[in-house]
């Protein structure tokens, strides 16, 4: 699935713009879009097989030459947290059937060129990014599973917000204008009868830290922030409280729906060619990944230690953030139902957010 340099450049730029990664540093998929591709992505597109050290990434995984290699990359943040037990097992040599090589990338523009060129086989990416990639590669990737539900929360420097209706007439500080955070907030507000343009004031900031500064400077200040930044903010400012979980608010809106969707942050995708040529490896990966997610959710302290070990976020932050990061594993028809509804909500607000069109059924890997 080779592409010329101009296509790789354009695809990476589109993905970075729409996945919501600010300045190439935030990997939650929940911040304002960056304005230009980084030099790292361009250099990767020019060189078909750079080593991980060339891009400043941290590689993990046992070197088992006899077993077929499966190369996996995840973004530093919630979308990688559920993989850590799997990563540790691979590092320890406890996985013998396949040589799983994991890489944690600092930004999305490190991941997309490698995925498109076939240098990695499986990637954990923002949900809308998966649709953008599918459309721009003409079906070159498929989504295997949802791995992270919504990580957005309404926080308050006070105690006045206890429902979405309480936001009416208020000022909300947020980052992520023109990206998925804005679309998610708009959907929840509008579906609760609140006009985002008239009934609330949304002050858009470029960084999460700016939102936090604005909240702490205001009595009863309100902001929309993602995990694990919410946990970090609460540890620094004692008066900050979590007022609303936007994933829960989204779910409330789906009650009684024929095809309920979900607020989704991250998914796991694979190259279509890899899936076709290695069905047993894909099945093995999915089973091990599901077990890893369950381990992290059921063993938070041990999972947090592994999250810290792989330098995703500090263990002290992870132990508090994991229960609120909505790390999950959803595949098959349920994945298709929830993800398709979420992508449709983005498409209705801005088709470019999903790559210009809703992905075809072939996008969803349903064995």
Tab-separated table of C-alpha atoms in Angstrom:
chain	number	residue	atom	x	y	z
A	1	UNK	CA	0.000	0.000	0.000
A	2	UNK	CA	2.709	2.472	-1.018
A	3	UNK	CA	1.769	6.098	-1.509
A	4	UNK	CA	3.807	8.917	-2.952
A	5	UNK	CA	5.248	11.585	-0.686
A	6	UNK	CA	2.676	14.245	-1.514
A	7	UNK	CA	-0.186	11.909	-0.634
A	8	UNK	CA	1.445	10.870	2.646
A	9	UNK	CA	2.036	14.502	3.526
A	10	UNK	CA	-1.557	15.456	2.761
A	11	UNK	CA	-3.000	12.468	4.607
A	12	UNK	CA	-0.894	13.068	7.689
A	13	UNK	CA	-1.828	16.734	7.714
A	14	UNK	CA	-5.524	15.943	7.368
A	15	UNK	CA	-5.332	13.414	10.154
A	16	UNK	CA	-3.485	15.755	12.482
A	17	UNK	CA	-5.925	18.556	11.790
A	18	UNK	CA	-8.974	16.478	12.513
A	19	UNK	CA	-7.865	14.167	15.293
A	20	UNK	CA	-7.593	17.078	17.690
A	21	UNK	CA	-3.903	16.929	18.642
A	22	UNK	CA	-2.568	20.304	19.646
A	23	UNK	CA	0.975	21.197	18.626
A	24	UNK	CA	1.805	17.523	18.202
A	25	UNK	CA	1.960	16.924	21.954
A	26	UNK	CA	-1.492	15.922	23.164
A	27	UNK	CA	-2.603	12.422	22.297
A	28	UNK	CA	-5.997	12.187	23.891
A	29	UNK	CA	-7.671	13.297	20.679
A	30	UNK	CA	-9.364	16.063	22.623
A	31	UNK	CA	-7.559	19.322	21.914
A	32	UNK	CA	-7.421	21.996	19.253
A	33	UNK	CA	-6.157	20.985	15.785
A	34	UNK	CA	-2.531	21.618	14.898
A	35	UNK	CA	-1.707	23.869	11.951
A	36	UNK	CA	1.099	22.042	10.209
A	37	UNK	CA	2.667	18.638	9.893
A	38	UNK	CA	5.834	18.022	11.860
A	39	UNK	CA	9.195	17.335	10.287
A	40	UNK	CA	9.091	13.877	11.848
A	41	UNK	CA	6.147	12.789	9.730
A	42	UNK	CA	7.762	14.112	6.548
A	43	UNK	CA	11.030	12.303	7.239
A	44	UNK	CA	9.144	9.080	7.900
A	45	UNK	CA	7.278	9.421	4.624
A	46	UNK	CA	10.530	9.920	2.731
A	47	UNK	CA	12.212	6.914	4.318
A	48	UNK	CA	10.239	3.699	4.055
A	49	UNK	CA	11.932	1.927	6.956
A	50	UNK	CA	13.300	4.283	9.633
A	51	UNK	CA	14.137	2.764	13.001
A	52	UNK	CA	12.165	3.863	16.052
A	53	UNK	CA	15.144	5.888	17.242
A	54	UNK	CA	14.894	8.058	14.124
A	55	UNK	CA	11.550	9.445	15.277
A	56	UNK	CA	12.222	9.685	18.983
A	57	UNK	CA	9.750	6.922	19.796
A	58	UNK	CA	10.101	4.316	22.546
A	59	UNK	CA	9.970	0.736	21.292
A	60	UNK	CA	8.980	-2.229	23.393
A	61	UNK	CA	8.438	-5.901	22.695
A	62	UNK	CA	10.386	-9.099	22.763
A	63	UNK	CA	12.737	-9.815	19.851
A	64	UNK	CA	11.560	-13.249	18.810
A	65	UNK	CA	12.850	-13.723	15.305
A	66	UNK	CA	11.342	-17.177	14.831
A	67	UNK	CA	7.766	-15.962	15.281
A	68	UNK	CA	5.896	-13.849	12.708
A	69	UNK	CA	6.241	-10.148	13.532
A	70	UNK	CA	3.243	-7.979	14.350
A	71	UNK	CA	4.094	-4.291	14.643
A	72	UNK	CA	1.789	-2.153	16.789
A	73	UNK	CA	1.829	1.557	17.577
A	74	UNK	CA	-0.299	3.470	20.079
A	75	UNK	CA	-0.497	7.107	21.057
A	76	UNK	CA	0.796	8.246	24.415
A	77	UNK	CA	-2.392	8.693	26.449
A	78	UNK	CA	-5.603	6.824	27.299
A	79	UNK	CA	-5.680	4.908	23.999
A	80	UNK	CA	-2.456	3.111	24.994
A	81	UNK	CA	-3.268	2.410	28.641
A	82	UNK	CA	-5.245	-0.749	28.009
A	83	UNK	CA	-2.312	-2.331	26.141
A	84	UNK	CA	0.220	-2.252	28.959
A	85	UNK	CA	-0.290	-5.784	30.301
A	86	UNK	CA	-0.053	-7.119	26.739
A	87	UNK	CA	3.132	-5.084	26.292
A	88	UNK	CA	4.655	-6.437	29.479
A	89	UNK	CA	3.831	-10.030	28.494
A	90	UNK	CA	5.514	-9.496	25.124
A	91	UNK	CA	8.581	-7.927	26.750
A	92	UNK	CA	8.859	-10.791	29.220
A	93	UNK	CA	8.829	-13.374	26.443
A	94	UNK	CA	5.519	-14.829	27.569
A	95	UNK	CA	3.992	-14.582	24.090
A	96	UNK	CA	5.479	-17.213	21.807
A	97	UNK	CA	3.209	-17.502	18.766
A	98	UNK	CA	3.893	-14.018	17.407
A	99	UNK	CA	6.627	-11.435	17.779
A	100	UNK	CA	4.565	-8.477	19.018
A	101	UNK	CA	6.540	-5.242	18.764
A	102	UNK	CA	4.935	-2.263	20.502
A	103	UNK	CA	5.816	1.391	19.992
A	104	UNK	CA	4.430	4.347	21.939
A	105	UNK	CA	4.262	7.455	19.731
A	106	UNK	CA	4.262	10.985	21.066
A	107	UNK	CA	1.962	12.371	18.361
A	108	UNK	CA	-0.384	11.273	15.617
A	109	UNK	CA	1.893	12.500	12.828
A	110	UNK	CA	4.389	9.824	13.868
A	111	UNK	CA	1.788	7.106	13.484
A	112	UNK	CA	-0.125	7.820	10.283
A	113	UNK	CA	2.722	7.649	7.731
A	114	UNK	CA	3.913	4.335	9.188
A	115	UNK	CA	0.415	2.860	9.093
A	116	UNK	CA	-0.242	3.999	5.539
A	117	UNK	CA	3.111	2.721	4.266
A	118	UNK	CA	2.779	-0.623	6.021
A	119	UNK	CA	5.614	-0.120	8.510
A	120	UNK	CA	3.148	-0.900	11.290
A	121	UNK	CA	0.275	-3.334	11.093
A	122	UNK	CA	-2.011	-2.223	13.917
A	123	UNK	CA	-2.522	1.205	15.470
A	124	UNK	CA	-4.498	2.773	18.297
A	125	UNK	CA	-5.844	6.078	17.005
A	126	UNK	CA	-8.581	8.662	17.671
A	127	UNK	CA	-11.961	7.420	16.465
A	128	UNK	CA	-12.516	10.078	13.814
A	129	UNK	CA	-8.937	9.575	12.593
A	130	UNK	CA	-9.796	5.985	11.710
A	131	UNK	CA	-12.576	7.202	9.423
A	132	UNK	CA	-10.290	9.813	7.851
A	133	UNK	CA	-7.687	7.142	7.144
A	134	UNK	CA	-10.261	4.742	5.698
A	135	UNK	CA	-11.544	7.382	3.306
A	136	UNK	CA	-8.108	8.651	2.284
A	137	UNK	CA	-6.665	5.195	1.655
A	138	UNK	CA	-9.749	3.930	-0.177
A	139	UNK	CA	-10.406	1.248	2.404
A	140	UNK	CA	-6.784	0.559	3.296
A	141	UNK	CA	-7.535	0.230	7.000
A	142	UNK	CA	-10.303	-1.312	9.081
A	143	UNK	CA	-11.336	-0.747	12.674
A	144	UNK	CA	-10.982	-3.798	14.931
A	145	UNK	CA	-12.367	-2.504	18.215
A	146	UNK	CA	-13.260	0.496	20.316
A	147	UNK	CA	-10.633	0.881	23.035
A	148	UNK	CA	-11.548	4.155	24.763
A	149	UNK	CA	-14.940	5.728	25.313
A	150	UNK	CA	-15.288	9.418	26.109
A	151	UNK	CA	-12.620	11.050	28.266
A	152	UNK	CA	-14.225	14.513	28.406
A	153	UNK	CA	-15.535	15.950	31.666
A	154	UNK	CA	-17.088	19.186	32.862
A	155	UNK	CA	-15.143	20.408	35.886
A	156	UNK	CA	-16.022	23.280	38.168
A	157	UNK	CA	-14.313	25.502	40.696
A	158	UNK	CA	-17.434	25.435	42.837
A	159	UNK	CA	-20.620	23.432	43.295
A	160	UNK	CA	-23.321	24.751	40.969
A	161	UNK	CA	-23.291	22.259	38.063
A	162	UNK	CA	-25.120	18.978	38.624
A	163	UNK	CA	-26.845	18.477	35.266
A	164	UNK	CA	-26.455	19.591	31.672
A	165	UNK	CA	-29.341	22.019	32.189
A	166	UNK	CA	-27.256	23.776	34.857
A	167	UNK	CA	-24.851	24.842	32.080
A	168	UNK	CA	-27.493	27.105	30.537
A	169	UNK	CA	-26.380	30.732	30.700
A	170	UNK	CA	-22.898	29.801	31.909
A	171	UNK	CA	-19.414	30.349	30.471
A	172	UNK	CA	-17.483	27.191	29.639
A	173	UNK	CA	-13.732	27.240	29.045
A	174	UNK	CA	-12.606	24.583	26.599
A	175	UNK	CA	-9.922	23.598	24.116
A	176	UNK	CA	-10.529	21.715	20.898
A	177	UNK	CA	-12.442	24.172	18.732
A	178	UNK	CA	-12.960	22.731	15.265
A	179	UNK	CA	-12.210	19.216	16.488
A	180	UNK	CA	-14.044	16.380	18.207
A	181	UNK	CA	-14.345	18.073	21.636
A	182	UNK	CA	-16.386	20.888	20.109
A	183	UNK	CA	-18.622	18.477	18.210
A	184	UNK	CA	-19.175	16.310	21.281
A	185	UNK	CA	-20.046	19.262	23.497
A	186	UNK	CA	-22.347	20.739	20.856
A	187	UNK	CA	-24.164	17.418	20.490
A	188	UNK	CA	-24.779	17.016	24.206
A	189	UNK	CA	-25.898	20.624	24.651
A	190	UNK	CA	-28.209	20.684	21.633
A	191	UNK	CA	-29.765	17.295	22.431
A	192	UNK	CA	-30.594	18.682	25.875
A	193	UNK	CA	-32.322	21.711	24.335
A	194	UNK	CA	-29.415	24.121	24.843
A	195	UNK	CA	-28.259	26.141	21.831
A	196	UNK	CA	-24.422	26.159	21.964
A	197	UNK	CA	-24.346	29.476	20.111
A	198	UNK	CA	-26.983	31.310	22.136
A	199	UNK	CA	-27.628	29.657	25.491
A	200	UNK	CA	-24.037	29.275	26.711
A	201	UNK	CA	-20.762	31.120	26.193
A	202	UNK	CA	-17.902	28.855	25.152
A	203	UNK	CA	-14.491	30.489	25.455
A	204	UNK	CA	-12.047	28.477	23.402
A	205	UNK	CA	-8.462	28.186	24.577
A	206	UNK	CA	-5.487	26.637	22.821
A	207	UNK	CA	-4.281	24.539	25.762
A	208	UNK	CA	-5.800	22.602	28.666
A	209	UNK	CA	-3.589	24.586	31.033
A	210	UNK	CA	-5.185	27.824	29.861
A	211	UNK	CA	-8.617	26.410	30.642
A	212	UNK	CA	-7.475	25.420	34.111
A	213	UNK	CA	-5.995	28.852	34.762
A	214	UNK	CA	-9.247	30.512	33.689
A	215	UNK	CA	-11.327	28.206	35.909
A	216	UNK	CA	-9.204	28.726	39.007
A	217	UNK	CA	-9.309	32.498	38.515
A	218	UNK	CA	-13.131	32.513	38.438
A	219	UNK	CA	-15.580	31.792	41.226
A	220	UNK	CA	-17.667	28.831	40.076
A	221	UNK	CA	-15.548	28.681	36.900
A	222	UNK	CA	-16.436	25.857	34.498
A	223	UNK	CA	-14.298	24.022	31.961
A	224	UNK	CA	-14.411	21.004	29.689
A	225	UNK	CA	-11.229	18.937	30.179
A	226	UNK	CA	-10.081	15.408	29.272
A	227	UNK	CA	-8.627	12.663	31.380
A	228	UNK	CA	-5.920	12.215	32.534
A	229	UNK	CA	-5.539	16.013	32.667
A	230	UNK	CA	-8.584	16.222	34.962
A	231	UNK	CA	-6.780	14.077	37.521
A	232	UNK	CA	-3.676	16.244	37.288
A	233	UNK	CA	-5.773	19.399	37.671
A	234	UNK	CA	-7.570	18.090	40.761
A	235	UNK	CA	-4.259	17.211	42.371
A	236	UNK	CA	-3.015	20.767	41.903
A	237	UNK	CA	-6.201	22.704	42.695
A	238	UNK	CA	-8.188	21.293	45.625
A	239	UNK	CA	-11.316	23.287	44.826
A	240	UNK	CA	-11.716	21.695	41.374
A	241	UNK	CA	-14.443	19.046	41.225
A	242	UNK	CA	-15.713	16.817	38.454
A	243	UNK	CA	-19.252	17.987	37.746
A	244	UNK	CA	-20.331	15.964	34.693
A	245	UNK	CA	-19.049	12.919	32.840
A	246	UNK	CA	-19.885	13.693	29.213
A	247	UNK	CA	-19.795	9.999	28.314
A	248	UNK	CA	-22.574	9.353	30.802
A	249	UNK	CA	-24.516	12.325	29.482
A	250	UNK	CA	-24.159	10.946	25.938
A	251	UNK	CA	-25.414	7.548	27.109
A	252	UNK	CA	-28.473	9.136	28.706
A	253	UNK	CA	-29.400	10.552	25.313
A	254	UNK	CA	-29.262	7.064	23.775
A	255	UNK	CA	-31.822	5.502	26.105
A	256	UNK	CA	-34.592	4.033	24.014
A	257	UNK	CA	-32.760	4.577	20.716
A	258	UNK	CA	-33.052	1.841	18.088
A	259	UNK	CA	-29.314	2.027	17.373
A	260	UNK	CA	-27.633	3.582	20.417
A	261	UNK	CA	-24.240	5.186	19.857
A	262	UNK	CA	-21.555	6.183	22.343
A	263	UNK	CA	-19.060	8.969	22.818
A	264	UNK	CA	-15.839	7.392	21.609
A	265	UNK	CA	-12.276	8.649	21.924
A	266	UNK	CA	-10.098	5.857	20.553
A	267	UNK	CA	-10.169	2.739	18.407
A	268	UNK	CA	-7.745	0.065	17.254
A	269	UNK	CA	-7.275	-0.232	13.507
A	270	UNK	CA	-5.317	-2.561	11.255
A	271	UNK	CA	-4.238	-2.479	7.652
A	272	UNK	CA	-6.786	-4.271	5.470
A	273	UNK	CA	-3.987	-6.131	3.684
A	274	UNK	CA	-2.587	-7.356	6.996
A	275	UNK	CA	-6.015	-8.578	8.122
A	276	UNK	CA	-6.534	-10.479	4.876
A	277	UNK	CA	-3.089	-12.098	4.933
A	278	UNK	CA	-2.881	-12.782	8.687
A	279	UNK	CA	-6.342	-13.626	10.051
A	280	UNK	CA	-4.961	-15.850	12.820
A	281	UNK	CA	-2.567	-13.138	13.989
A	282	UNK	CA	-5.422	-10.623	14.082
A	283	UNK	CA	-7.581	-12.997	16.124
A	284	UNK	CA	-4.690	-13.649	18.520
A	285	UNK	CA	-4.027	-9.934	18.916
A	286	UNK	CA	-7.660	-9.141	19.638
A	287	UNK	CA	-7.964	-11.884	22.263
A	288	UNK	CA	-4.765	-10.837	24.050
A	289	UNK	CA	-5.682	-7.163	23.853
A	290	UNK	CA	-9.109	-7.805	25.357
A	291	UNK	CA	-7.458	-9.678	28.236
A	292	UNK	CA	-5.038	-6.783	28.745
A	293	UNK	CA	-7.856	-4.235	28.939
A	294	UNK	CA	-9.688	-6.375	31.480
A	295	UNK	CA	-6.515	-6.682	33.552
A	296	UNK	CA	-5.935	-2.924	33.652
A	297	UNK	CA	-9.534	-2.190	34.607
A	298	UNK	CA	-9.660	-4.919	37.256
A	299	UNK	CA	-6.175	-4.327	38.685
A	300	UNK	CA	-5.895	-0.563	38.726
A	301	UNK	CA	-2.824	-0.254	40.931
A	302	UNK	CA	-0.831	-2.836	39.008
A	303	UNK	CA	-2.073	-1.413	35.718
A	304	UNK	CA	-1.049	2.079	36.793
A	305	UNK	CA	2.460	0.851	37.561
A	306	UNK	CA	2.718	-0.537	34.044
A	307	UNK	CA	1.345	2.691	32.557
A	308	UNK	CA	4.104	4.527	34.389
A	309	UNK	CA	6.707	1.928	33.378
A	310	UNK	CA	5.980	2.547	29.708
A	311	UNK	CA	6.058	6.328	30.221
A	312	UNK	CA	2.463	6.857	29.103
A	313	UNK	CA	1.553	8.939	32.155
A	314	UNK	CA	3.066	8.844	35.660
A	315	UNK	CA	1.832	5.930	37.771
A	316	UNK	CA	0.579	8.306	40.504
A	317	UNK	CA	-1.684	9.992	37.944
A	318	UNK	CA	-2.701	6.746	36.245
A	319	UNK	CA	-3.931	5.090	39.441
A	320	UNK	CA	-6.502	7.860	39.848
A	321	UNK	CA	-7.211	8.399	36.152
A	322	UNK	CA	-7.715	4.817	34.937
A	323	UNK	CA	-11.204	4.435	36.483
A	324	UNK	CA	-12.268	7.643	34.707
A	325	UNK	CA	-10.554	7.089	31.350
A	326	UNK	CA	-13.296	4.724	30.142
A	327	UNK	CA	-10.780	2.194	28.844
A	328	UNK	CA	-12.749	-0.569	27.173
A	329	UNK	CA	-12.767	-3.283	24.548
A	330	UNK	CA	-15.779	-3.449	22.226
A	331	UNK	CA	-15.693	-5.341	18.941
A	332	UNK	CA	-18.070	-6.909	16.437
A	333	UNK	CA	-21.581	-5.661	15.832
A	334	UNK	CA	-21.678	-3.673	19.065
A	335	UNK	CA	-18.546	-1.800	17.994
A	336	UNK	CA	-20.084	-1.059	14.617
A	337	UNK	CA	-23.328	0.192	16.148
A	338	UNK	CA	-21.732	2.502	18.679
A	339	UNK	CA	-18.972	3.821	16.432
A	340	UNK	CA	-21.147	4.406	13.368
A	341	UNK	CA	-23.571	6.466	15.429
A	342	UNK	CA	-20.759	8.523	16.906
A	343	UNK	CA	-19.196	9.193	13.501
A	344	UNK	CA	-22.611	10.198	12.155
A	345	UNK	CA	-22.934	12.815	14.912
A	346	UNK	CA	-19.586	14.280	13.810
A	347	UNK	CA	-20.516	14.091	10.135
A	348	UNK	CA	-23.722	16.023	10.721
A	349	UNK	CA	-21.715	18.892	12.173
A	350	UNK	CA	-18.689	18.794	9.854
A	351	UNK	CA	-18.179	16.113	7.175
A	352	UNK	CA	-14.445	16.836	7.113
A	353	UNK	CA	-14.211	15.537	10.679
A	354	UNK	CA	-14.652	11.979	9.362
A	355	UNK	CA	-12.827	12.398	6.067
A	356	UNK	CA	-15.649	13.858	3.984
A	357	UNK	CA	-18.000	10.876	4.069
A	358	UNK	CA	-19.251	8.283	6.498
A	359	UNK	CA	-17.194	5.104	6.065
A	360	UNK	CA	-18.701	2.136	4.257
A	361	UNK	CA	-19.582	-1.109	6.013
A	362	UNK	CA	-16.179	-2.523	5.010
A	363	UNK	CA	-14.634	-0.124	7.515
A	364	UNK	CA	-15.902	-2.223	10.418
A	365	UNK	CA	-14.106	-5.523	10.974
A	366	UNK	CA	-16.853	-7.882	12.061
A	367	UNK	CA	-15.642	-11.505	11.801
